[in-house]
PDB file of C-alpha atoms in Angstrom:
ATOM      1  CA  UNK K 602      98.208 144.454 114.746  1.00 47.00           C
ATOM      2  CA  UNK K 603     101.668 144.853 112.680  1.00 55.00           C
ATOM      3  CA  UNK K 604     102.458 142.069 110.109  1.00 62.00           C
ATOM      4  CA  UNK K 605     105.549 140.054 111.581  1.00 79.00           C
ATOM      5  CA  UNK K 606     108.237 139.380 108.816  1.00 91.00           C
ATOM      6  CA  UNK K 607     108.832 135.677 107.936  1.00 95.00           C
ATOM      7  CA  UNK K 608     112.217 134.572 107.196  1.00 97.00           C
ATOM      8  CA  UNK K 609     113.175 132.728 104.062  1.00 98.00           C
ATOM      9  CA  UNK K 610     114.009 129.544 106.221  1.00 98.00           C
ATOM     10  CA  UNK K 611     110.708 129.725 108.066  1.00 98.00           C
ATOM     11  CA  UNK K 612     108.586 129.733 104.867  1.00 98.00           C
ATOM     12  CA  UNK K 613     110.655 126.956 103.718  1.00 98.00           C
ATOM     13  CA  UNK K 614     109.561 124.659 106.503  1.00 98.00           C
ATOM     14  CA  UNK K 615     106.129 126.297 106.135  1.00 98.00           C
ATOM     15  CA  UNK K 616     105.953 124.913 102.755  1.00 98.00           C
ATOM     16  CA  UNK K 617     107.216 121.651 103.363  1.00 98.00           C
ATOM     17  CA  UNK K 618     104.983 120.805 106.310  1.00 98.00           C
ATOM     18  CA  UNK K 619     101.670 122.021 104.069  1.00 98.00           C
ATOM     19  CA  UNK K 620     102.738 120.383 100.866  1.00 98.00           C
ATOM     20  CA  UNK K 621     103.691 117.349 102.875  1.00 98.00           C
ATOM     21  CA  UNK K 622     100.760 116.913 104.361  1.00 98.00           C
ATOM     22  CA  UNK K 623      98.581 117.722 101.063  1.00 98.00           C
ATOM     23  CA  UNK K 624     100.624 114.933  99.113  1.00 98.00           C
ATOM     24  CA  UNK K 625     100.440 112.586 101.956  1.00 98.00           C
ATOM     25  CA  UNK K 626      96.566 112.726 102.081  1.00 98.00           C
ATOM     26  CA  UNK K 627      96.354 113.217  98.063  1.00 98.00           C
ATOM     27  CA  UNK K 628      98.681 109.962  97.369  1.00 98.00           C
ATOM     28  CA  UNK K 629      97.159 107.993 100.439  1.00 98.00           C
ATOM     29  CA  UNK K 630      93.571 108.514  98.842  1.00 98.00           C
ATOM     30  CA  UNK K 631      95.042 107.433  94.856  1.00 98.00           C
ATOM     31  CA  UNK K 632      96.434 104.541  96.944  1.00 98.00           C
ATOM     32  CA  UNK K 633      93.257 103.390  98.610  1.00 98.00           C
ATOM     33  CA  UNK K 634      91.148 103.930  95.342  1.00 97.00           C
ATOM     34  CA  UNK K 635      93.672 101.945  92.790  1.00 96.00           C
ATOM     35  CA  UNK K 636      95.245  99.159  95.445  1.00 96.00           C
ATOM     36  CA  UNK K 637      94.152  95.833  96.047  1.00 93.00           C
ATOM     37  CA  UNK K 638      92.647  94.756  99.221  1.00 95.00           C
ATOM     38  CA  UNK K 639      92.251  98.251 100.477  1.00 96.00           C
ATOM     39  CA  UNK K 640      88.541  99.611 101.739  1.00 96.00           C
ATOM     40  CA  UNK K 641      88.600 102.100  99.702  1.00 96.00           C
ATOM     41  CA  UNK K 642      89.338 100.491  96.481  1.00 93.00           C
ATOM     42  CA  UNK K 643      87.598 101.197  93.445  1.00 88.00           C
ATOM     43  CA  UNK K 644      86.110 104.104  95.137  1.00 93.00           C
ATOM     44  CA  UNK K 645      86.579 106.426  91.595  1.00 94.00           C
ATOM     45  CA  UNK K 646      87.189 109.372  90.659  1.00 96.00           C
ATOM     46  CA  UNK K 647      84.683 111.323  92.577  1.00 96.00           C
ATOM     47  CA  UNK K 648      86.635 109.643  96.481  1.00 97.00           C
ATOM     48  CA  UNK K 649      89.790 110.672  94.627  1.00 97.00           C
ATOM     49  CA  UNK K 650      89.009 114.512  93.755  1.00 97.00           C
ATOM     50  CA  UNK K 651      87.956 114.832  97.322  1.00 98.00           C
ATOM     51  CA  UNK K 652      90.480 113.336  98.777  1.00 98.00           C
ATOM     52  CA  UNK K 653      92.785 115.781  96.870  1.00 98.00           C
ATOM     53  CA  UNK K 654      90.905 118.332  98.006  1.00 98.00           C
ATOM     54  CA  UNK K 655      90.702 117.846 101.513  1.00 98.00           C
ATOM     55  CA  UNK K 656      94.766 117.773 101.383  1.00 98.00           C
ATOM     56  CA  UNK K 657      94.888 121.064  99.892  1.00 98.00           C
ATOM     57  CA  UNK K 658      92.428 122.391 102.729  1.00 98.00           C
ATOM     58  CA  UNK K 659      94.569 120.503 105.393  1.00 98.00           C
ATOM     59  CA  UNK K 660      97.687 121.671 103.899  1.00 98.00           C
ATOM     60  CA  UNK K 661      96.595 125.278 103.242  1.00 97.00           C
ATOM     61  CA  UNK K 662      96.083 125.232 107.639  1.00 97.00           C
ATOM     62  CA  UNK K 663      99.774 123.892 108.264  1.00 98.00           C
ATOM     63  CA  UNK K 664     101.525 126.427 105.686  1.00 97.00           C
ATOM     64  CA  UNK K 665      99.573 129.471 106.935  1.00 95.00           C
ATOM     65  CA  UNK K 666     102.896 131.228 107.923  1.00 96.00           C
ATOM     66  CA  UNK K 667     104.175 131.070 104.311  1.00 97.00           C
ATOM     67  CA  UNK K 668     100.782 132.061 103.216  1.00 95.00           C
ATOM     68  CA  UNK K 669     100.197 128.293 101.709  1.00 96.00           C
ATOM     69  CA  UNK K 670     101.233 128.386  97.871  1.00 97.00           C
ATOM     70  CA  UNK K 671     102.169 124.652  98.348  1.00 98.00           C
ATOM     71  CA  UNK K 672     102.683 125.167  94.139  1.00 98.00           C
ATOM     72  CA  UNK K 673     105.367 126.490  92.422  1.00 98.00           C
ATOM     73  CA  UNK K 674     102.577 127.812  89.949  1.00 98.00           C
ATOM     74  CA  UNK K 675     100.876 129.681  92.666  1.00 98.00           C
ATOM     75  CA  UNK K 676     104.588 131.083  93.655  1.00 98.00           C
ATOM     76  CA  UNK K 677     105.437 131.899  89.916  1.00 98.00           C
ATOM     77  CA  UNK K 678     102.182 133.380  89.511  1.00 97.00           C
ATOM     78  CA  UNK K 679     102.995 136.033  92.101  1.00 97.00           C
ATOM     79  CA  UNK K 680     106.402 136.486  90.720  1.00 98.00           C
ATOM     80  CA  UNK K 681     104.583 137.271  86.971  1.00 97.00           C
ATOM     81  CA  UNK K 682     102.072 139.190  89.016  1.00 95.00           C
ATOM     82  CA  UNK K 683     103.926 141.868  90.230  1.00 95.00           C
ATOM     83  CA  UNK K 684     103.841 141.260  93.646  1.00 95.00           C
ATOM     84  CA  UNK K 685     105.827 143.057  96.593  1.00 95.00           C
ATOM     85  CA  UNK K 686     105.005 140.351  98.811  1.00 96.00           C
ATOM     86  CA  UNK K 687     104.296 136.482  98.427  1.00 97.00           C
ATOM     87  CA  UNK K 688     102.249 136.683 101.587  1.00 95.00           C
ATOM     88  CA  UNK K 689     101.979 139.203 104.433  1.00 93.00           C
ATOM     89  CA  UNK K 690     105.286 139.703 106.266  1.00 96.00           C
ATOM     90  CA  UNK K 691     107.427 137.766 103.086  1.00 97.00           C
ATOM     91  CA  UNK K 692     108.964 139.795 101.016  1.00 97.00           C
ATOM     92  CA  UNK K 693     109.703 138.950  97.491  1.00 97.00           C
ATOM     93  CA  UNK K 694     112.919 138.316  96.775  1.00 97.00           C
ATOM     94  CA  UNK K 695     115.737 135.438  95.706  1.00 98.00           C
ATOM     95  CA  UNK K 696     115.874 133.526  98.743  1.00 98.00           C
ATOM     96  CA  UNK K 697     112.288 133.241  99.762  1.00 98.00           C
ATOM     97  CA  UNK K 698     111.368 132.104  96.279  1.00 98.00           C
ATOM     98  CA  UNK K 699     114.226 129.319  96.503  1.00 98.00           C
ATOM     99  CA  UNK K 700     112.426 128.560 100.187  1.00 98.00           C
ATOM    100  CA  UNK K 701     109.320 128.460  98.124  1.00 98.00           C
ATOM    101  CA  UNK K 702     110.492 126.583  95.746  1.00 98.00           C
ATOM    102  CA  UNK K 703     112.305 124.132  97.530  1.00 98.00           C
ATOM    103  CA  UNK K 704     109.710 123.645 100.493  1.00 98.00           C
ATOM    104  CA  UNK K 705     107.187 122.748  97.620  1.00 98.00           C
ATOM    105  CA  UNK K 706     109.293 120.036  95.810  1.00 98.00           C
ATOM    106  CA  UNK K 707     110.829 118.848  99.395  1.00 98.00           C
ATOM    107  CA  UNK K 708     107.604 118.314 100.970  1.00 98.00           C
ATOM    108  CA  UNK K 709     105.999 116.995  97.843  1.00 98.00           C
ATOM    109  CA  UNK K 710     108.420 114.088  97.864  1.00 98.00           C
ATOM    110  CA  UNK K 711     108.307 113.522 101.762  1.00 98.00           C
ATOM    111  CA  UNK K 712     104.347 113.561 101.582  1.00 98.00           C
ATOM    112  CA  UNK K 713     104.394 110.744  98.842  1.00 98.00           C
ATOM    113  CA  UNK K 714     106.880 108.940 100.987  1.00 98.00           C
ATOM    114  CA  UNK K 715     104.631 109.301 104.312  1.00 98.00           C
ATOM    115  CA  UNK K 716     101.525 107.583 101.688  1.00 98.00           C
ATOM    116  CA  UNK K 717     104.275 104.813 100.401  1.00 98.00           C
ATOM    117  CA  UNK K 718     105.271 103.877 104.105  1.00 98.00           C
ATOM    118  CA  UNK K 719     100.841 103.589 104.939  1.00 98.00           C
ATOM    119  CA  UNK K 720     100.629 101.277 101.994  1.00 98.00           C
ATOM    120  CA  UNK K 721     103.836  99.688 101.616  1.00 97.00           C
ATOM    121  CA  UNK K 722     102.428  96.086 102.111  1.00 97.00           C
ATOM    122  CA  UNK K 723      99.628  97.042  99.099  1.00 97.00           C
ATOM    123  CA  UNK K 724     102.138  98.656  96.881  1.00 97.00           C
ATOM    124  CA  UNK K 725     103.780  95.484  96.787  1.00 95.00           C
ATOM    125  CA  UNK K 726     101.252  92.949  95.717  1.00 94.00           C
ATOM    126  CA  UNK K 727     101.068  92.264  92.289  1.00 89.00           C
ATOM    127  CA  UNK K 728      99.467  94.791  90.031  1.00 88.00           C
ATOM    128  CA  UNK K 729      99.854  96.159  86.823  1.00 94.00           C
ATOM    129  CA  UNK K 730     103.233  98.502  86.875  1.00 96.00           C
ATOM    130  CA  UNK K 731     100.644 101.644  85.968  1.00 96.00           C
ATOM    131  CA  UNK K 732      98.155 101.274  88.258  1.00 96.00           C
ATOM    132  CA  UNK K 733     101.238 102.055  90.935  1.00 98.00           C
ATOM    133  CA  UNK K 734     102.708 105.116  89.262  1.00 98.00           C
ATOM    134  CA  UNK K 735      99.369 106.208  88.927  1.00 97.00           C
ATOM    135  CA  UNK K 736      99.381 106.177  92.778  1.00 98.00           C
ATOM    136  CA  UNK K 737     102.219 108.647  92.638  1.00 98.00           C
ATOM    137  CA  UNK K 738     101.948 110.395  89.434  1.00 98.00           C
ATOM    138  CA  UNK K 739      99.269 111.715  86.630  1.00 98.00           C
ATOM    139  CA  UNK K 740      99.243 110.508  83.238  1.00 97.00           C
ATOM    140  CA  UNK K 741      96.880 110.599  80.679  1.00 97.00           C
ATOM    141  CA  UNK K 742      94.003 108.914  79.146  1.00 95.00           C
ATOM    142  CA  UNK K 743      94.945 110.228  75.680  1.00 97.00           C
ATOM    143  CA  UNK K 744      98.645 110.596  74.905  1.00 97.00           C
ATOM    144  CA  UNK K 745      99.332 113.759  73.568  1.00 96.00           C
ATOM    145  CA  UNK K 746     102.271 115.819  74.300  1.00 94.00           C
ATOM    146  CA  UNK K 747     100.548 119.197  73.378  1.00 96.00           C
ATOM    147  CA  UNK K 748      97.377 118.076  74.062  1.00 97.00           C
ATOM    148  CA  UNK K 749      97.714 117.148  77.172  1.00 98.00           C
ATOM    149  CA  UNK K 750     100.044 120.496  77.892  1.00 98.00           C
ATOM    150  CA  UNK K 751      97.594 122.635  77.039  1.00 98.00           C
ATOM    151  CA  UNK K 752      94.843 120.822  79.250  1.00 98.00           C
ATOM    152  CA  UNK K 753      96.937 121.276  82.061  1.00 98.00           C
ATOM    153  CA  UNK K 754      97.656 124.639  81.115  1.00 98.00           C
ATOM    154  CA  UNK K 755      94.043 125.688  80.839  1.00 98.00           C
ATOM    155  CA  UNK K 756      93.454 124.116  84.282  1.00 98.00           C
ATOM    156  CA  UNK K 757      96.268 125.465  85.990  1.00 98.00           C
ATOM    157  CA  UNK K 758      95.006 128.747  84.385  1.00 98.00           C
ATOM    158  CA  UNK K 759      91.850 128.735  86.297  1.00 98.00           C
ATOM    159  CA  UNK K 760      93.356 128.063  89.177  1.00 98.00           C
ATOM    160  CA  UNK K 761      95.788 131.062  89.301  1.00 97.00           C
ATOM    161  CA  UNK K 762      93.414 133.096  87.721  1.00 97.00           C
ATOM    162  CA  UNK K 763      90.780 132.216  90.395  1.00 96.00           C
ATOM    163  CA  UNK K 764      92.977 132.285  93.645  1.00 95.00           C
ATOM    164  CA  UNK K 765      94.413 135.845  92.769  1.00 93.00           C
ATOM    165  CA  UNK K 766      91.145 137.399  92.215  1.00 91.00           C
ATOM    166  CA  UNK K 767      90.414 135.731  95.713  1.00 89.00           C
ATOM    167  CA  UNK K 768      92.964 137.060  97.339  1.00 79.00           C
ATOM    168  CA  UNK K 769      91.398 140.744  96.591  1.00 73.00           C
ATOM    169  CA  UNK K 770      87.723 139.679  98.218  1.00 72.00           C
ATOM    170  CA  UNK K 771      87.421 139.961 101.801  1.00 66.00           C
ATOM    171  CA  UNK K 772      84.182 137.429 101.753  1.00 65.00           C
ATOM    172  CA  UNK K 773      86.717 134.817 100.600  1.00 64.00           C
ATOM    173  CA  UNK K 774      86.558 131.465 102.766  1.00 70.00           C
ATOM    174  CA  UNK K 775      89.875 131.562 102.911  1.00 84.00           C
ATOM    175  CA  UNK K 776      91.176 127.353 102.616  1.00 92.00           C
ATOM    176  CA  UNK K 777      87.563 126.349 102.236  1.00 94.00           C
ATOM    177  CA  UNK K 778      87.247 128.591  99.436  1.00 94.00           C
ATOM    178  CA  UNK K 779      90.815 127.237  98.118  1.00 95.00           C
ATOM    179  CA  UNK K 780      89.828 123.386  98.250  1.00 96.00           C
ATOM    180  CA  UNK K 781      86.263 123.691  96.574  1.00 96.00           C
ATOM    181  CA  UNK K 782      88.390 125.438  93.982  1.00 97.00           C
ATOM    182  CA  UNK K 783      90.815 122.556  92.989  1.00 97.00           C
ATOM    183  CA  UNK K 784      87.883 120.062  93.838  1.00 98.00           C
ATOM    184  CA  UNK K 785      85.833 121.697  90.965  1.00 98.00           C
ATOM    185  CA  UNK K 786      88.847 122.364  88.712  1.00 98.00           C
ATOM    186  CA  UNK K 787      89.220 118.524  88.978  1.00 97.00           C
ATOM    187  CA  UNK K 788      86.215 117.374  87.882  1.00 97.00           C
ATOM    188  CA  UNK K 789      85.720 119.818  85.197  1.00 97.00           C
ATOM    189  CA  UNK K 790      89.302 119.669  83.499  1.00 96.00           C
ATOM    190  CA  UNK K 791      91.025 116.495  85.867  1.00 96.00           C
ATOM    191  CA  UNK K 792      89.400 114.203  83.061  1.00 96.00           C
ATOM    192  CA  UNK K 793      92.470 113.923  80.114  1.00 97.00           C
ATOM    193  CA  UNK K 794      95.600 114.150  82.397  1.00 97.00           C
ATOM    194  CA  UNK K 795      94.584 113.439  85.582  1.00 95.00           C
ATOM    195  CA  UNK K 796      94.722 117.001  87.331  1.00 94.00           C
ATOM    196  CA  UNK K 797      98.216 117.867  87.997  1.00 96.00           C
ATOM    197  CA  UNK K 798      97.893 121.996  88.220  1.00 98.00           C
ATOM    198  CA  UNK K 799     100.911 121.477  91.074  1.00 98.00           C
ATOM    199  CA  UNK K 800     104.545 121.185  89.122  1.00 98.00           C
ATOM    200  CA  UNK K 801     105.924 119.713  93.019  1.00 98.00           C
ATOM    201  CA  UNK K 802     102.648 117.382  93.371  1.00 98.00           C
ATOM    202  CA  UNK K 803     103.771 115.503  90.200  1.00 98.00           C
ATOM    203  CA  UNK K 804     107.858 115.749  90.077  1.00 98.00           C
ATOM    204  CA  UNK K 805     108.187 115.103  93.951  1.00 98.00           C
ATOM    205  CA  UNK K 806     105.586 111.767  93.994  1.00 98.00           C
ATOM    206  CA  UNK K 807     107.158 111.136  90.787  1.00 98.00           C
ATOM    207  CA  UNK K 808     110.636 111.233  92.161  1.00 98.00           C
ATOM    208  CA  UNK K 809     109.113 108.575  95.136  1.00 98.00           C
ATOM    209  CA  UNK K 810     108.128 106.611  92.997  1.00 98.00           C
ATOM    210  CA  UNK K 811     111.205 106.591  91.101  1.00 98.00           C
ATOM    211  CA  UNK K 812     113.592 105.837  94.798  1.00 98.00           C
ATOM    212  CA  UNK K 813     111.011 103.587  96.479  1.00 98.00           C
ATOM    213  CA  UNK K 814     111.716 100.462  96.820  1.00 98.00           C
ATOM    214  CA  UNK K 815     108.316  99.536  95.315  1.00 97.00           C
ATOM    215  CA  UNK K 816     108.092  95.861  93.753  1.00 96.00           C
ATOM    216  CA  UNK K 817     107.485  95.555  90.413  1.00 96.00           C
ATOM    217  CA  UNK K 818     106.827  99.409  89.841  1.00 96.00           C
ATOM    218  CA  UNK K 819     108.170  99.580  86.021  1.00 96.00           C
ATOM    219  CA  UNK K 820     109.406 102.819  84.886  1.00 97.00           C
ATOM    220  CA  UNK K 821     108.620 106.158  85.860  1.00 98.00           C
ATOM    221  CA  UNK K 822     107.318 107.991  82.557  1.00 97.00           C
ATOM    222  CA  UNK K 823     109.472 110.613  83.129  1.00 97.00           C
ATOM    223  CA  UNK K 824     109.309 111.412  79.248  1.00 95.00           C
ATOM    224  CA  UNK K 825     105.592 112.350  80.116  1.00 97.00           C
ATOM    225  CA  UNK K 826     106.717 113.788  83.626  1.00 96.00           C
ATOM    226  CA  UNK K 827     108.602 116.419  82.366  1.00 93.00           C
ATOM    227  CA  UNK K 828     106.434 118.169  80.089  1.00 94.00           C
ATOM    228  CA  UNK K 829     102.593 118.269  81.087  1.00 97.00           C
ATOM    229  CA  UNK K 830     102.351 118.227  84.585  1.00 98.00           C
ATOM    230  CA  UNK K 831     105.596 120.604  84.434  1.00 97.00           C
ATOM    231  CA  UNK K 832     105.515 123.067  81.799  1.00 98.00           C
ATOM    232  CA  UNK K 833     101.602 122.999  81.112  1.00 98.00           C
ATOM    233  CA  UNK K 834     100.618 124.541  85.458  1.00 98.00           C
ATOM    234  CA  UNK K 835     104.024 127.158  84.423  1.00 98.00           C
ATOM    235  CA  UNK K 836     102.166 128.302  80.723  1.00 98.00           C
ATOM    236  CA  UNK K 837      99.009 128.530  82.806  1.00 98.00           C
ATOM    237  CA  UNK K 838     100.225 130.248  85.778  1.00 98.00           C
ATOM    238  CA  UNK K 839     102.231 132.759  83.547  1.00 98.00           C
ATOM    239  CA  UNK K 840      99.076 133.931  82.081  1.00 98.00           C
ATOM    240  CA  UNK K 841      96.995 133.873  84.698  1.00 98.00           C
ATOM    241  CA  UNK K 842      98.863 136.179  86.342  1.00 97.00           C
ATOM    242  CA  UNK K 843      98.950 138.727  83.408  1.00 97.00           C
ATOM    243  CA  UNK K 844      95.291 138.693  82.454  1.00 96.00           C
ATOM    244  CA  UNK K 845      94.830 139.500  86.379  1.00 95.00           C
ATOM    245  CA  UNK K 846      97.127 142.394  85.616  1.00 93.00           C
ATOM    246  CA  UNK K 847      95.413 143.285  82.299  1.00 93.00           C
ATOM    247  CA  UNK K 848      92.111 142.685  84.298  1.00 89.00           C
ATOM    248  CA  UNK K 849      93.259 145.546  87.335  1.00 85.00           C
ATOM    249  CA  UNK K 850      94.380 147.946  84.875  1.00 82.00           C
ATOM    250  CA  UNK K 851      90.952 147.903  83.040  1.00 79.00           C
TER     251      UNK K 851
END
């Protein structure tokens, strides 16, 4: 059966409906773990990994057509890779990587908004100012610019590095195999920063957090925003994507 070509607009709302729906489930489950009064709170780490998880499974479904990067590391990685096509029937080229790109950070933001509006009333209790960017955002345990870059590098790494070999083995489980993937990268490496590996997971719930009309939310920590969760998953994807090369060529 011939591969139909997808448009740049139709991966764009590919992208936003999967990421959407991953931050929406990822958020809602930091949200029920850290808020007061919820019946999931205090649930740790371990309810919050899998609830992470099971977004990128759910969201990996929804963005199918786009071939479900919902990560502009994932997207850069191809882009670094070599690749002719970002998924079947999607070429590569400037305006699907903007539809990418865009669908990634768009639905990012929308997703955290769709968590906000669940938990609106909690949000709004009183609570320390972190424990509600932490809803939205990472940050880490340890403040360390370059630490906490390369952490997120070396995660982000695996990932990449992982999902591309994937891609070439027809036993893979396809979004099974991609949400055991980040569940295990998280609880190997989501210790330090709190497991970003997704520049549009962190910048759009960020961004939320920042235009929500959240009481008593304090400041965003964008001076921590824009470097690890940012420019660590980029370093990582980048060489992913050539060791994969360096790996094929072998």
């Amino acid at each position: 059966m011939p591969v139909t070509s997808v448009t740049a607009l139709q991966v764009f709302w590919s992208e936003l409906a999967g990421t959407a729906v991953l931050l929406a489930l990822g958020v809602g489950t930091s949200a029920n773990t850290t808020l007061a009064r919820t019946a999931g709170r205090a649930g740790g780490y371990l309810m919050g990994a899998l609830g992470w998880s099971l977004g990128v499974y759910a969201g990996v479904f929804v963005a199918h057509r786009s071939g479900a990067h919902l990560n502009p590391a994932v997207t850069l990685g191809a882009l670094v890779g070599g690749d002719r096509e970002f998924a079947p029937g999607v070429a590569v080229s400037a305006a699907t990587t903007v539809a990418y790109l865009g669908g990634e950070l768009l639905g990012a933001f929308l997703g955290a908004c769709l968590a906000w509006a669940a938990y609106r009333a909690h949000l709004d209790l009183d609570a320390p100012a972190h424990d509600k960017l932490g809803v939205f955002a990472t940050g880490p345990g340890l403040r360390s610019r370059t630490q906490n870059t390369v952490t997120e590098a070396l995660a982000t790494f695996l990932l990449v590095f992982v999902l591309r070999q994937m891609g070439a083995t027809p036993s893979s489980l396809g979004p099974l195999a991609t949400a055991l993937l980040v569940l295990g990268i998280g609880l190997a490496m989501g210790g330090p920063t709190a497991w970003s590996i997704n520049p549009a997971r962190d910048l759009g719930a960020r961004f939320a957090h920042t235009v929500l009309p959240i009481r008593g939310k304090g400041g965003s920590d964008w001076a921590y925003g824009w470097c690890a969760p940012v420019v660590g998953p980029l370093l990582g994807a980048t060489a992913a994507a050539l060791c994969v090369r360096v790996v094929a060529a072998v």
